[in-house]
XYZ file of C-alpha atoms in Angstrom:
714
model
C 22.024 5.826 3.742
C 24.162 5.067 6.785
C 23.221 3.470 10.124
C 24.468 4.960 13.284
C 23.022 2.076 15.365
C 21.388 -1.185 14.476
C 19.689 -3.177 17.252
C 20.266 -6.848 17.813
C 16.525 -7.425 17.463
C 13.922 -5.836 15.252
C 10.259 -6.675 15.923
C 11.418 -9.657 17.970
C 13.594 -11.079 15.123
C 17.297 -11.461 15.890
C 19.680 -9.667 13.600
C 22.640 -12.013 13.109
C 26.165 -10.874 12.518
C 26.070 -12.354 8.992
C 22.926 -10.320 8.328
C 24.774 -7.175 9.386
C 27.672 -8.132 7.101
C 25.336 -8.596 4.160
C 23.739 -5.238 4.796
C 27.211 -3.582 4.711
C 27.542 -2.624 8.374
C 30.085 -3.602 11.043
C 29.549 -5.548 14.190
C 28.467 -2.401 15.983
C 25.730 -1.799 13.460
C 27.380 1.187 11.681
C 27.972 1.454 7.960
C 26.435 2.293 4.665
C 23.407 0.172 3.889
C 22.408 1.795 0.613
C 24.490 3.589 -1.976
C 23.276 4.580 -5.434
C 23.904 7.085 -8.317
C 22.356 7.679 -11.619
C 22.405 9.886 -14.685
C 18.923 11.015 -15.823
C 17.556 13.172 -18.573
C 14.527 15.161 -17.480
C 11.790 16.599 -19.720
C 9.306 19.130 -18.425
C 6.509 21.172 -19.896
C 4.213 23.540 -18.050
C 2.153 23.212 -16.076
C 2.813 19.651 -14.870
C 4.067 17.398 -17.692
C 7.143 15.554 -16.720
C 9.181 12.552 -18.056
C 12.431 11.118 -17.021
C 14.875 8.870 -18.929
C 17.429 7.112 -16.697
C 20.466 6.727 -19.018
C 22.494 4.829 -16.406
C 22.073 3.702 -12.823
C 24.212 1.952 -10.291
C 23.572 0.397 -6.923
C 26.244 -0.875 -4.522
C 26.369 -4.638 -4.199
C 23.856 -5.495 -6.990
C 22.973 -5.100 -10.637
C 20.084 -2.762 -9.814
C 19.268 0.434 -11.501
C 19.722 2.680 -8.570
C 17.244 4.978 -6.902
C 15.549 7.541 -9.213
C 12.437 9.464 -8.395
C 11.344 12.978 -9.327
C 13.007 14.630 -6.334
C 12.225 18.212 -7.571
C 11.312 20.422 -4.676
C 9.803 23.620 -6.055
C 9.512 26.462 -3.553
C 7.710 28.579 -6.074
C 4.716 26.372 -5.450
C 2.466 27.516 -2.651
C 2.332 23.928 -1.246
C 5.649 22.240 -1.375
C 5.774 18.439 -1.890
C 8.804 16.822 -0.277
C 10.071 13.349 -1.222
C 6.636 11.779 -1.701
C 4.366 11.228 1.240
C 6.458 12.512 4.128
C 3.360 14.673 4.923
C 0.163 14.254 2.911
C -0.689 17.899 3.628
C 2.535 19.175 2.101
C 4.423 22.122 3.526
C 3.772 25.872 3.190
C 6.530 27.625 1.051
C 8.187 30.641 2.715
C 7.302 32.613 -0.444
C 3.704 31.282 -0.810
C 1.019 33.737 -1.626
C -0.284 33.651 2.001
C 3.163 33.060 3.606
C 2.817 36.150 5.867
C 0.098 34.350 7.761
C 2.483 31.481 8.468
C 5.934 32.936 8.805
C 7.853 35.848 10.388
C 11.034 37.052 8.697
C 14.290 38.665 9.876
C 16.740 40.475 7.557
C 20.180 39.019 8.212
C 22.164 41.237 5.736
C 23.118 41.255 2.136
C 26.009 40.737 -0.255
C 26.818 41.191 -3.886
C 27.395 38.552 -6.526
C 27.922 39.362 -10.278
C 26.615 42.811 -9.641
C 23.444 41.563 -7.982
C 22.500 42.283 -4.394
C 21.463 39.098 -2.491
C 19.324 39.545 0.585
C 19.709 36.898 3.275
C 16.450 36.376 5.179
C 15.754 34.171 8.185
C 12.489 32.174 8.014
C 10.652 31.780 11.375
C 7.394 29.794 11.750
C 4.679 31.780 13.449
C 3.280 28.609 15.165
C 4.610 25.233 16.110
C 3.115 22.018 14.897
C 2.211 23.473 11.564
C 3.652 22.121 8.157
C 6.231 25.003 8.079
C 9.965 25.315 7.330
C 12.612 27.084 9.362
C 16.026 28.308 8.266
C 17.025 30.912 5.673
C 16.351 31.825 2.112
C 18.359 34.208 -0.085
C 16.418 36.484 -2.517
C 17.875 38.488 -5.465
C 17.127 42.216 -4.952
C 14.936 43.671 -7.664
C 14.392 40.352 -9.462
C 13.017 38.699 -6.322
C 14.148 35.321 -7.397
C 15.449 32.600 -5.131
C 19.262 32.601 -5.091
C 19.687 29.808 -2.519
C 18.076 28.374 0.530
C 18.775 26.190 3.580
C 15.479 25.091 5.159
C 14.700 22.569 7.916
C 11.737 20.352 8.770
C 11.522 18.598 12.170
C 8.833 16.654 14.091
C 7.146 19.918 15.122
C 6.732 20.628 11.375
C 4.412 17.566 11.215
C 7.160 15.592 9.442
C 6.212 11.960 9.228
C 8.556 8.890 9.685
C 11.759 11.071 9.633
C 13.103 13.010 12.618
C 14.711 15.814 10.572
C 14.949 16.821 6.927
C 17.154 19.595 5.648
C 16.906 20.967 2.120
C 19.693 23.024 0.579
C 19.342 24.527 -2.951
C 21.567 26.733 -5.057
C 19.893 28.470 -8.049
C 21.734 29.922 -11.027
C 21.005 31.500 -14.414
C 20.765 28.939 -17.180
C 20.412 31.335 -20.060
C 20.525 34.985 -20.801
C 17.136 35.851 -22.160
C 13.853 34.585 -23.503
C 11.911 31.649 -22.224
C 10.453 32.089 -18.792
C 10.000 29.867 -15.790
C 9.034 29.826 -12.202
C 12.531 31.230 -11.581
C 12.372 34.036 -14.153
C 12.921 37.559 -13.164
C 12.724 41.080 -14.617
C 16.326 40.851 -15.864
C 15.449 38.371 -18.554
C 17.609 35.535 -17.199
C 16.032 32.180 -16.462
C 17.178 30.818 -13.100
C 16.831 27.131 -12.133
C 18.172 24.871 -9.454
C 21.889 24.071 -10.029
C 22.181 21.604 -7.127
C 20.140 20.366 -4.364
C 20.929 18.355 -1.293
C 18.392 16.672 1.036
C 19.638 15.450 4.397
C 17.513 13.290 6.576
C 17.693 11.404 9.904
C 15.332 8.859 11.427
C 15.117 6.515 14.357
C 12.535 3.735 13.901
C 12.287 0.478 15.867
C 15.897 1.109 17.197
C 17.325 1.622 13.663
C 19.149 5.037 13.807
C 20.171 6.124 10.349
C 21.102 9.199 8.337
C 21.187 9.754 4.607
C 21.281 12.323 1.764
C 20.103 12.774 -1.753
C 22.451 14.916 -3.849
C 21.161 16.171 -7.207
C 23.310 18.124 -9.732
C 21.348 19.678 -12.548
C 22.945 20.879 -15.815
C 22.628 21.129 -19.533
C 19.314 23.063 -19.362
C 17.296 23.633 -22.493
C 14.572 26.107 -21.784
C 13.024 26.071 -25.222
C 12.748 22.398 -25.951
C 10.709 20.912 -28.895
C 8.797 17.825 -28.028
C 7.263 15.302 -30.355
C 3.463 14.962 -30.385
C 2.319 12.683 -27.586
C 5.911 12.687 -26.164
C 4.429 12.912 -22.622
C 2.584 9.728 -22.004
C 1.789 7.493 -19.079
C 5.490 6.556 -18.649
C 6.985 8.804 -15.949
C 10.286 7.144 -15.617
C 11.963 5.032 -18.273
C 15.249 3.021 -17.658
C 17.612 2.406 -20.549
C 18.144 -1.273 -21.375
C 21.958 -0.893 -20.797
C 21.479 1.422 -17.874
C 22.903 -0.992 -15.225
C 25.814 -2.251 -17.327
C 28.170 0.672 -17.181
C 31.812 0.229 -16.117
C 33.668 1.822 -13.174
C 35.613 3.987 -15.649
C 32.382 5.376 -16.981
C 31.125 6.387 -13.597
C 34.482 7.934 -12.636
C 34.324 10.042 -15.830
C 30.779 11.542 -15.342
C 30.613 11.857 -11.566
C 30.356 15.592 -10.691
C 31.705 15.196 -7.175
C 34.253 12.582 -5.914
C 33.203 9.760 -3.767
C 33.702 9.928 -0.014
C 36.225 7.528 1.505
C 33.560 5.271 3.057
C 31.602 5.278 -0.279
C 34.701 4.049 -2.107
C 35.146 1.280 0.514
C 31.472 0.316 0.210
C 31.519 0.088 -3.553
C 34.766 -1.971 -3.487
C 33.686 -4.472 -0.857
C 30.001 -4.977 -1.884
C 30.678 -5.044 -5.631
C 33.447 -7.585 -5.066
C 31.044 -9.797 -3.152
C 28.498 -9.476 -5.873
C 31.091 -10.252 -8.703
C 32.146 -13.266 -6.716
C 28.527 -14.357 -6.549
C 26.896 -12.880 -9.691
C 24.297 -15.543 -9.767
C 23.473 -16.729 -6.216
C 22.002 -19.931 -7.675
C 24.335 -20.437 -10.605
C 27.164 -22.588 -9.161
C 27.204 -25.585 -6.815
C 29.515 -23.723 -4.420
C 27.224 -20.632 -4.210
C 24.112 -22.835 -3.888
C 25.664 -24.897 -1.100
C 26.649 -21.645 0.651
C 23.043 -20.352 0.454
C 21.595 -23.640 1.638
C 23.891 -23.566 4.714
C 22.838 -20.002 5.481
C 19.217 -21.014 5.018
C 19.686 -23.874 7.556
C 17.867 -27.163 7.996
C 14.209 -27.272 9.052
C 14.039 -27.591 12.816
C 11.133 -28.660 15.026
C 10.512 -25.145 16.151
C 10.144 -24.017 12.515
C 6.967 -26.065 12.221
C 5.480 -23.903 14.987
C 6.701 -20.550 13.601
C 6.412 -21.348 9.979
C 9.187 -21.418 7.340
C 10.114 -20.563 3.776
C 12.746 -22.542 1.952
C 14.312 -22.903 -1.557
C 16.693 -25.302 -3.221
C 18.286 -22.350 -5.057
C 18.660 -24.208 -8.309
C 19.057 -21.853 -11.305
C 17.182 -20.669 -13.220
C 14.007 -22.138 -11.661
C 14.340 -22.838 -7.943
C 11.774 -24.835 -6.116
C 10.244 -22.841 -3.242
C 8.108 -24.199 -0.494
C 6.567 -22.858 2.713
C 4.537 -23.808 5.702
C 2.287 -21.505 7.696
C 2.819 -21.344 11.474
C 1.071 -24.410 12.998
C 0.091 -22.640 16.212
C -1.733 -19.854 14.371
C -3.962 -22.337 12.680
C -6.060 -23.022 15.833
C -9.483 -21.373 16.214
C -12.697 -22.000 18.000
C -16.390 -21.656 16.918
C -19.662 -23.291 18.018
C -19.919 -25.382 14.896
C -16.521 -27.120 14.791
C -15.396 -26.447 18.358
C -11.552 -26.257 18.337
C -10.503 -26.362 14.705
C -7.007 -26.517 13.146
C -6.026 -25.427 9.675
C -2.667 -26.288 8.143
C -1.570 -24.671 4.913
C 1.487 -24.309 2.813
C 2.667 -23.750 -0.783
C 5.033 -25.102 -3.314
C 6.088 -22.961 -6.361
C 8.396 -23.238 -9.349
C 9.089 -21.187 -12.413
C 8.306 -22.878 -15.783
C 10.392 -20.762 -18.088
C 8.294 -18.801 -20.545
C 5.077 -20.363 -19.165
C 5.253 -18.367 -15.940
C 5.270 -19.520 -12.340
C 3.195 -22.369 -10.992
C 2.130 -22.613 -7.386
C 0.195 -25.159 -5.400
C -1.287 -24.144 -2.070
C -2.946 -27.016 -0.106
C -5.148 -26.481 2.965
C -6.303 -29.019 5.499
C -8.863 -28.147 8.249
C -10.236 -30.339 10.956
C -12.915 -29.656 13.486
C -12.205 -31.643 16.708
C -15.765 -31.333 18.001
C -17.790 -32.047 14.854
C -14.972 -34.452 13.638
C -15.184 -33.050 10.048
C -12.179 -32.940 7.726
C -12.074 -30.317 5.079
C -9.210 -30.463 2.566
C -8.933 -28.067 -0.389
C -6.342 -26.458 -2.504
C -5.517 -23.769 -5.052
C -3.378 -24.230 -8.226
C -2.166 -20.847 -9.521
C -0.334 -19.994 -12.777
C 1.101 -16.496 -13.022
C 2.276 -15.094 -16.295
C 3.703 -11.844 -17.533
C 3.667 -10.793 -21.176
C 5.826 -8.150 -22.752
C 5.656 -6.573 -26.181
C 8.542 -4.260 -27.092
C 7.695 -1.390 -29.472
C 9.981 1.260 -30.909
C 10.560 3.222 -27.730
C 8.528 1.420 -25.068
C 7.045 -1.805 -23.924
C 3.506 -2.888 -23.178
C 2.901 -5.552 -20.598
C 0.115 -7.525 -19.024
C -0.090 -9.714 -15.955
C -2.388 -12.765 -15.945
C -3.229 -15.087 -13.181
C -5.098 -18.395 -13.703
C -6.485 -20.278 -10.686
C -8.057 -23.634 -10.266
C -9.476 -24.320 -6.772
C -11.307 -27.248 -5.500
C -12.070 -29.590 -2.547
C -14.198 -29.319 0.521
C -14.114 -26.365 2.890
C -16.063 -24.322 5.333
C -16.901 -20.777 4.427
C -18.854 -17.820 5.784
C -22.233 -16.942 4.167
C -20.606 -13.712 3.078
C -17.408 -14.928 1.362
C -15.647 -11.570 2.002
C -15.461 -12.731 5.692
C -16.968 -9.780 7.613
C -15.623 -11.134 10.883
C -12.212 -12.678 11.241
C -11.791 -16.032 12.951
C -9.445 -14.573 15.598
C -11.975 -11.938 16.614
C -14.768 -14.483 16.688
C -12.555 -16.752 18.936
C -12.418 -14.001 21.468
C -16.096 -13.013 21.376
C -17.265 -16.696 21.526
C -15.049 -17.685 24.417
C -15.026 -14.486 26.393
C -18.441 -12.982 25.517
C -20.681 -15.902 24.538
C -21.406 -14.459 21.085
C -21.086 -16.671 17.987
C -21.094 -13.966 15.268
C -19.400 -16.172 12.701
C -21.770 -18.108 10.569
C -20.553 -20.729 8.188
C -21.530 -23.678 5.972
C -19.678 -26.469 4.209
C -19.331 -26.970 0.503
C -17.760 -29.183 -2.071
C -16.550 -26.960 -4.840
C -14.573 -26.447 -8.031
C -13.739 -23.008 -9.298
C -11.787 -21.659 -12.359
C -10.747 -18.072 -12.413
C -8.707 -15.688 -14.518
C -7.412 -12.203 -13.603
C -5.693 -10.038 -16.223
C -4.183 -6.552 -15.707
C -3.107 -4.280 -18.513
C -0.872 -1.215 -18.569
C -3.755 1.109 -19.397
C -5.228 0.646 -15.960
C -7.820 -1.997 -17.026
C -8.320 -5.242 -15.052
C -10.729 -8.072 -16.001
C -11.629 -10.899 -13.705
C -13.629 -13.948 -14.713
C -14.916 -16.658 -12.359
C -16.854 -19.827 -12.900
C -17.679 -22.232 -10.150
C -19.767 -25.224 -9.081
C -20.746 -25.773 -5.431
C -22.627 -28.336 -3.400
C -23.565 -26.313 -0.357
C -24.309 -28.137 2.945
C -25.897 -26.588 6.038
C -24.154 -27.271 9.362
C -25.310 -26.679 12.872
C -23.817 -25.780 16.284
C -22.288 -28.803 17.899
C -21.020 -27.118 21.091
C -22.087 -24.171 23.311
C -18.895 -24.113 25.381
C -17.803 -20.647 26.439
C -15.917 -19.041 29.319
C -18.657 -16.381 29.624
C -21.209 -16.621 32.489
C -24.002 -15.981 29.998
C -23.110 -19.240 28.253
C -26.277 -20.250 26.438
C -28.155 -16.972 26.513
C -26.602 -15.125 23.603
C -25.647 -17.990 21.238
C -27.766 -17.990 18.058
C -28.279 -20.771 15.478
C -25.571 -21.243 12.789
C -27.342 -19.129 10.182
C -27.871 -15.346 9.878
C -30.983 -14.857 12.023
C -31.344 -11.359 10.588
C -32.295 -12.871 7.251
C -33.333 -16.536 7.899
C -35.905 -18.225 10.169
C -34.395 -21.611 9.630
C -31.267 -23.011 7.968
C -31.091 -23.235 4.149
C -31.704 -26.523 2.376
C -28.759 -28.294 0.788
C -28.416 -27.341 -2.813
C -26.008 -27.076 -5.763
C -25.091 -23.856 -7.470
C -23.272 -22.934 -10.702
C -22.284 -19.244 -10.676
C -20.267 -17.211 -13.032
C -19.078 -13.629 -12.810
C -17.226 -11.036 -14.861
C -15.692 -7.955 -13.335
C -14.097 -4.950 -15.172
C -12.017 -2.442 -13.242
C -10.519 0.619 -14.725
C -8.445 3.575 -13.481
C -7.616 6.009 -16.196
C -4.483 8.141 -16.254
C -2.151 5.713 -14.574
C 1.582 6.545 -14.683
C 4.329 3.889 -14.720
C 8.010 3.287 -14.176
C 9.206 1.380 -17.220
C 12.089 -1.090 -16.667
C 13.630 -3.036 -19.568
C 11.581 -6.114 -18.610
C 8.530 -4.792 -16.698
C 6.369 -1.884 -15.780
C 5.470 -0.691 -12.242
C 2.359 1.333 -11.627
C 2.545 4.681 -9.860
C -1.148 5.136 -9.619
C -3.362 7.925 -10.984
C -5.138 11.088 -9.900
C -8.387 9.693 -11.207
C -10.923 7.454 -9.464
C -11.223 3.681 -9.957
C -14.341 2.458 -11.614
C -15.547 -1.136 -11.239
C -18.454 -3.025 -12.839
C -19.415 -6.617 -11.853
C -22.059 -8.961 -13.359
C -22.932 -12.281 -11.721
C -25.167 -14.989 -13.030
C -26.617 -18.049 -11.268
C -27.440 -20.840 -13.712
C -30.466 -23.036 -13.186
C -30.323 -26.724 -14.248
C -26.662 -26.708 -15.180
C -24.791 -29.595 -13.451
C -27.625 -29.968 -10.928
C -27.724 -26.283 -10.103
C -30.886 -24.952 -8.482
C -29.962 -21.209 -8.356
C -31.332 -18.689 -10.788
C -30.456 -15.041 -10.531
C -28.768 -12.116 -12.298
C -27.201 -9.282 -10.386
C -24.941 -6.275 -11.132
C -22.885 -3.837 -9.153
C -21.039 -0.642 -10.038
C -18.558 1.132 -7.696
C -16.252 4.159 -7.778
C -13.516 4.924 -5.291
C -10.905 7.486 -4.965
C -8.396 9.098 -2.536
C -8.199 12.876 -2.856
C -5.312 14.821 -1.336
C -6.543 18.275 -0.366
C -3.075 19.382 0.883
C -3.378 21.527 3.996
C -7.071 20.601 4.391
C -6.316 16.903 4.753
C -7.196 13.790 2.753
C -10.682 12.749 1.591
C -11.451 9.128 0.703
C -14.676 7.701 -0.624
C -16.285 4.576 -2.140
C -19.720 4.629 -3.686
C -21.677 1.502 -4.660
C -24.845 0.954 -6.656
C -26.346 -2.327 -7.849
C -29.334 -4.573 -7.942
C -30.940 -7.832 -9.025
C -32.353 -8.140 -12.509
C -33.621 -11.653 -11.758
C -34.467 -13.342 -8.442
C -35.884 -16.642 -9.561
C -33.955 -18.660 -6.982
C -31.523 -16.864 -4.645
C -30.034 -18.401 -1.554
C -28.344 -16.345 1.143
C -24.816 -17.129 -0.090
C -25.699 -15.238 -3.339
C -27.312 -12.063 -1.793
C -25.652 -8.716 -2.211
C -23.822 -8.510 1.109
C -22.875 -5.387 2.993
C -20.329 -6.011 5.702
C -21.675 -5.256 9.202
C -19.757 -5.248 12.450
C -20.839 -6.091 15.974
C -17.501 -6.140 17.650
C -15.156 -3.394 19.018
C -12.611 -4.325 16.358
C -13.181 -2.039 13.311
C -14.122 -3.598 10.070
C -12.445 -2.716 6.790
C -12.734 1.064 6.450
C -14.665 2.175 3.407
C -15.992 -1.410 3.053
C -18.035 -1.855 6.247
C -21.056 -0.489 8.081
C -19.273 -0.381 11.398
C -22.346 -0.434 13.559
C -24.796 -2.627 11.559
C -25.568 -6.334 12.380
C -23.556 -8.528 10.136
C -26.231 -9.661 7.628
C -28.966 -7.124 8.348
C -28.547 -5.444 4.983
C -27.815 -8.478 2.866
C -30.487 -8.182 0.162
C -31.986 -9.104 -3.177
C -33.316 -5.645 -3.997
C -33.820 -4.538 -7.545
C -31.843 -1.337 -6.660
C -29.535 -0.608 -3.733
C -26.846 1.915 -3.027
C -24.162 2.572 -0.358
C -21.623 5.250 0.303
C -18.529 5.198 2.518
C -16.640 8.381 3.183
C -13.957 9.527 5.570
C -11.779 12.654 5.945
C -8.292 12.386 7.426
C -7.364 15.828 8.876
C -3.697 14.821 9.076
C -2.966 17.196 11.893
C -5.401 19.961 10.963
C -7.307 21.200 14.103
C -5.453 18.872 16.530
C -2.242 20.842 15.961
C -3.979 23.729 17.743
C -4.447 21.914 21.045
C -1.510 22.505 23.514
C 0.263 19.439 24.832
C -2.030 17.117 22.966
C -0.519 18.106 19.602
C 2.815 16.682 20.697
C 1.309 13.190 20.483
C 0.849 13.634 16.719
C -2.581 11.986 16.878
C -4.746 13.122 14.019
C -8.518 13.633 13.724
C -10.576 11.547 11.320
C -14.246 11.773 10.533
C -16.513 9.599 8.435
C -20.142 9.041 7.221
C -21.522 5.797 5.851
C -24.982 5.213 4.438
C -26.998 2.290 2.847
C -30.347 2.343 1.024
C -32.323 -0.394 -0.714
C -35.468 0.015 -2.884
C -36.120 3.363 -1.095
C -37.338 1.609 2.108
C -34.428 -0.017 4.009
C -31.809 2.434 5.182
C -28.896 2.763 7.599
C -26.667 5.693 8.437
C -23.721 6.190 10.741
C -21.377 9.007 11.626
C -17.973 8.619 13.150
C -15.327 10.842 14.794
C -12.023 9.479 15.915
C -8.281 9.752 16.357
C -5.652 7.910 14.240
C -1.901 7.565 14.178
C -2.008 6.569 17.840
C 1.455 5.162 18.511
C 1.770 5.220 14.639
C -0.597 2.178 14.419
C -3.961 2.505 15.990
C -7.205 4.308 15.282
C -10.146 4.746 17.687
C -13.572 5.901 16.539
C -16.833 6.851 18.313
C -19.836 6.169 16.129
C -23.490 7.041 16.178
C -25.933 5.139 13.923
C -29.502 5.475 12.661
C -31.687 2.635 11.352
C -34.811 3.130 9.300
C -34.768 6.835 10.215
C -34.532 6.350 13.996
C -31.553 6.381 16.367
C -30.017 2.845 16.628
C -26.916 2.915 18.826
C -23.574 4.524 19.683
C -20.375 2.582 20.031
C -16.586 2.523 19.798
C -14.364 0.832 17.208
C -10.629 0.215 17.428
C -8.617 -0.457 14.304
C -5.433 0.116 12.389
C -4.826 3.672 11.296
C -1.466 5.376 11.038
C 1.815 5.500 9.265
C 2.532 1.894 10.212
C -1.071 0.715 10.777
C -2.214 1.361 7.221
C 0.181 -1.225 5.891
C -0.899 -3.760 8.401
C -4.596 -3.818 7.385
C -5.868 -6.893 5.566
C -6.856 -6.655 1.891
C -10.153 -4.809 1.315
C -13.226 -6.996 1.330
C -15.810 -6.763 -1.486
C -18.252 -4.783 0.716
C -21.275 -5.544 -1.342
C -20.774 -8.692 -3.500
């Protein structure tokens, strides 16, 4: 990947000349920023079983394993997947079953090769702003196999992130009879891709770059014999010595010579890496990194900082959150300020230990709330004959005194509440104080199973409004007491609670990339199942709660190709025992009374915040949304150039067959690649409730900026 231009600032952050040098570009921002090559053995069995063994990998300027993903682009499929998620809808193949409805064709001529006539055909999309290719494809006369192709995708092809993407393939016979494949013809030969090149360009945030993936395929075996259970959940496996090959080895196996600038890049960046093989290993290197890191300045306290002492093999890392971002306002504390940071250090085989202290002070109620979290993270590896199994475990010990919303999943953010309280005179955020100690454990296994265990003691203290200050003209008219008036007539009494919970989450069919020392999940086509059981213990350590509740949920993200993407989350649960339940322990369902959208698939966007918090013996909720990903909107002239996509949703809640809430939404997402705007209509207890607008994050860049999903029904 090469940059043609690199701006001096990206998202407001200055790009220093040293940063450009480290990236491998010159002062003008031009140069190779990523260079990699690998040798991989690929195993495939119809219809969709695949496994890859990376025998060797190399990445310029590091000891990495290079970049290896299944970049097989099969034009015999009706819907062609190209390099992952460049378009969730995929692209219609020029030789798909219904291709005549999408393409026009022009015969450009023919030629002969090895006694076979090859027809050169121009591929022309019938409509713009459809997921279609343009270019040419060469077909073998009589056999009707692909001989070669040169096809192009552009923005009008609904290409995401990239500006252009060109695919070139050359097919060739790999055997002279038997077998059979997608590339088989009447002549008995089996044809497969001999080489493939994917060229791409993009310009994002001022970063103008080009790149290519070159794949050379050889040594085909069309009648392989696989061991039983050979195809498992490991999709890509890296050899333990894969990143330790010499330059002589690479020069001996490389099918095409390096380009001049690639030779220079390898020479310079590998030399820098050899000079500094362990950035924390020597005093000289450590001092160099410390100088580059710089001293902590006064401005760093305002903007936040991350630092390390770079001592090998266990550096001490510490950070401070931006001080100015810790200021908020609510009617209980008035102006409040939270300062947080972290200190972490590796403990060898014991894992990594991190301490994260928090200090919060309310300037109007003059209450100090200090608390902290001590976290131990561990990874376990068990190497078997040909694979490894691993697990990740996190232990947490938290305690102190803090303020918390009645719904711990925080249905309204403090920043949004700041604006609504000061500008609108609405105090939607409801909180209480608590002294607490909590011990937790979270373990994840390779088979897709996760188990979380929590045990906590709390001394819960009610707090009241101490100020009604607002900039709104309706100052004291819309403020409500500091408790959810939808569920309480008065504040709760101070009490203690001992609560334990166990949650099991499982997603079958997960696939992994297996490195010599770890596994990385690639997800699964199956839904994720979750079961949680929570118990409130009466009489233990002064606890006065007594309840048992359960909740089951299932969620999934289904890619329907040209028809779009369907997402859902279904929840069912209830209380088995309601001897003594305070509002903090209700089953909460996130509402939303602001224009800022709540977490999609975790919120009733039009419901009052605590209106459906309950202790019902049986409740259920469903959250669904369909992302059309350009379907329908690509038929609207002019508007389709914006690349804004239609999205629709329907949410519903029921409890004990009596209480119910429904809402339907239609909106547009991918607005400026970030935003999403929905218009919603809702019904409450069978009658029309209200219509409103919600604005949130929804797009290629917006999806990654959303906060972590809330529990949406604790």
